[in-house]
Every structure is written in C-alpha cells, then in structure tokens.
Short mmCIF file of C-alpha atoms in Angstrom, two decimals:
data_model
loop_
_atom_site.label_atom_id
_atom_site.label_comp_id
_atom_site.label_asym_id
_atom_site.label_seq_id
_atom_site.Cartn_x
_atom_site.Cartn_y
_atom_site.Cartn_z
CA UNK A 1 -24.84 -62.86 101.64
CA UNK A 2 -23.25 -65.96 100.01
CA UNK A 3 -24.54 -69.50 98.45
CA UNK A 4 -25.46 -72.25 101.05
CA UNK A 5 -25.09 -75.58 100.16
CA UNK A 6 -25.67 -79.21 102.14
CA UNK A 7 -21.77 -79.09 102.95
CA UNK A 8 -22.71 -75.38 104.64
CA UNK A 9 -25.23 -76.91 106.86
CA UNK A 10 -23.07 -80.00 107.76
CA UNK A 11 -20.19 -77.62 108.80
CA UNK A 12 -22.54 -76.44 111.57
CA UNK A 13 -21.12 -77.53 114.86
CA UNK A 14 -23.74 -76.55 118.31
CA UNK A 15 -20.17 -77.14 120.60
CA UNK A 16 -17.57 -75.50 118.35
CA UNK A 17 -19.36 -72.24 118.38
CA UNK A 18 -20.48 -72.66 122.09
CA UNK A 19 -16.39 -73.57 122.78
CA UNK A 20 -15.19 -70.83 120.45
CA UNK A 21 -17.44 -68.73 122.71
CA UNK A 22 -16.75 -70.13 126.25
CA UNK A 23 -12.47 -69.50 125.23
CA UNK A 24 -13.64 -65.54 124.01
CA UNK A 25 -15.06 -65.29 127.09
CA UNK A 26 -12.78 -67.19 128.94
CA UNK A 27 -16.15 -68.95 130.49
CA UNK A 28 -14.53 -72.92 132.60
CA UNK A 29 -17.32 -75.28 131.68
CA UNK A 30 -18.10 -75.61 135.58
CA UNK A 31 -18.61 -71.76 134.91
CA UNK A 32 -21.01 -72.21 132.45
CA UNK A 33 -22.74 -74.92 134.06
CA UNK A 34 -23.16 -73.13 137.17
CA UNK A 35 -24.79 -70.54 135.54
CA UNK A 36 -27.38 -72.90 133.60
CA UNK A 37 -28.13 -74.71 136.79
CA UNK A 38 -27.01 -77.71 135.56
CA UNK A 39 -23.69 -80.32 136.96
CA UNK A 40 -20.86 -79.88 135.41
CA UNK A 41 -20.63 -83.55 133.64
CA UNK A 42 -24.04 -83.31 132.40
CA UNK A 43 -23.62 -79.91 130.32
CA UNK A 44 -19.58 -81.70 128.89
CA UNK A 45 -21.52 -84.76 127.93
CA UNK A 46 -24.03 -82.40 125.93
CA UNK A 47 -21.28 -80.89 124.49
CA UNK A 48 -18.93 -83.72 123.97
CA UNK A 49 -21.50 -85.36 122.34
CA UNK A 50 -23.10 -82.42 120.35
CA UNK A 51 -26.57 -83.29 120.98
CA UNK A 52 -28.71 -80.46 121.97
CA UNK A 53 -32.05 -79.28 120.57
CA UNK A 54 -32.07 -75.45 119.25
CA UNK A 55 -33.82 -74.67 122.74
CA UNK A 56 -30.94 -75.84 124.70
CA UNK A 57 -28.07 -74.15 122.36
CA UNK A 58 -30.27 -70.70 122.76
CA UNK A 59 -30.10 -71.61 126.53
CA UNK A 60 -26.48 -71.98 126.68
CA UNK A 61 -25.98 -68.65 124.12
CA UNK A 62 -28.16 -66.65 126.52
CA UNK A 63 -26.21 -67.67 129.38
CA UNK A 64 -22.88 -66.75 127.66
CA UNK A 65 -24.49 -63.50 126.72
CA UNK A 66 -25.37 -64.46 123.32
CA UNK A 67 -28.60 -64.51 121.00
CA UNK A 68 -29.15 -67.16 118.35
CA UNK A 69 -30.59 -65.47 114.80
CA UNK A 70 -32.13 -66.43 111.84
CA UNK A 71 -30.37 -64.57 108.67
CA UNK A 72 -32.93 -64.22 105.79
CA UNK A 73 -30.38 -64.69 102.84
CA UNK A 74 -31.52 -62.80 100.41
CA UNK A 75 -32.92 -59.66 102.62
CA UNK A 76 -30.33 -60.30 105.29
CA UNK A 77 -33.07 -59.27 108.04
CA UNK A 78 -32.27 -60.78 111.00
CA UNK A 79 -34.88 -63.15 113.37
CA UNK A 80 -33.56 -63.44 117.01
CA UNK A 81 -34.92 -67.16 117.96
CA UNK A 82 -35.08 -67.11 121.66
#
C-alpha cells in the first residue's frame, strides 16, 4: 500500500478508467449505452466532459462487469461501494 497525496488524487480520471475497461473488453460506446439504457450521445457527453457522480460511475462499471471498491490504506481491507 503506497503513500497517497493530493497529486495522486488529482490523477484519478473516471473517463480514462472507463475507456480503458471498454478497450480491454472490446465494448463500443453504443453497446455500453444500450447496456445502461442511455442513448449513445448522452453517454459520450458524460464521458467526454468527465462529469459523473459516483453512482453513475458505479452503474457504468457494473454494466462493464466491474465493481467499485474503496481500499483501507492501513489494512488493505476492501469495501465494495455499490
């Protein structure tokens, strides 16, 4: 477990994380939008401007078969957020 500081937190980019998962799973934005029940343009805008709530991020992660977790820095214990 490494040290975290303000610079580490600034580097968290939900859009990049989602795009990376999409690429690894070979999921196109239109497919993801359909899985979420969103239209493609709305989802594209959400990702482009990187403006999403934690709930939206978790919904997208869930649709991609991923969990969102918090990891206790001291113990390494994982807590599933959604």
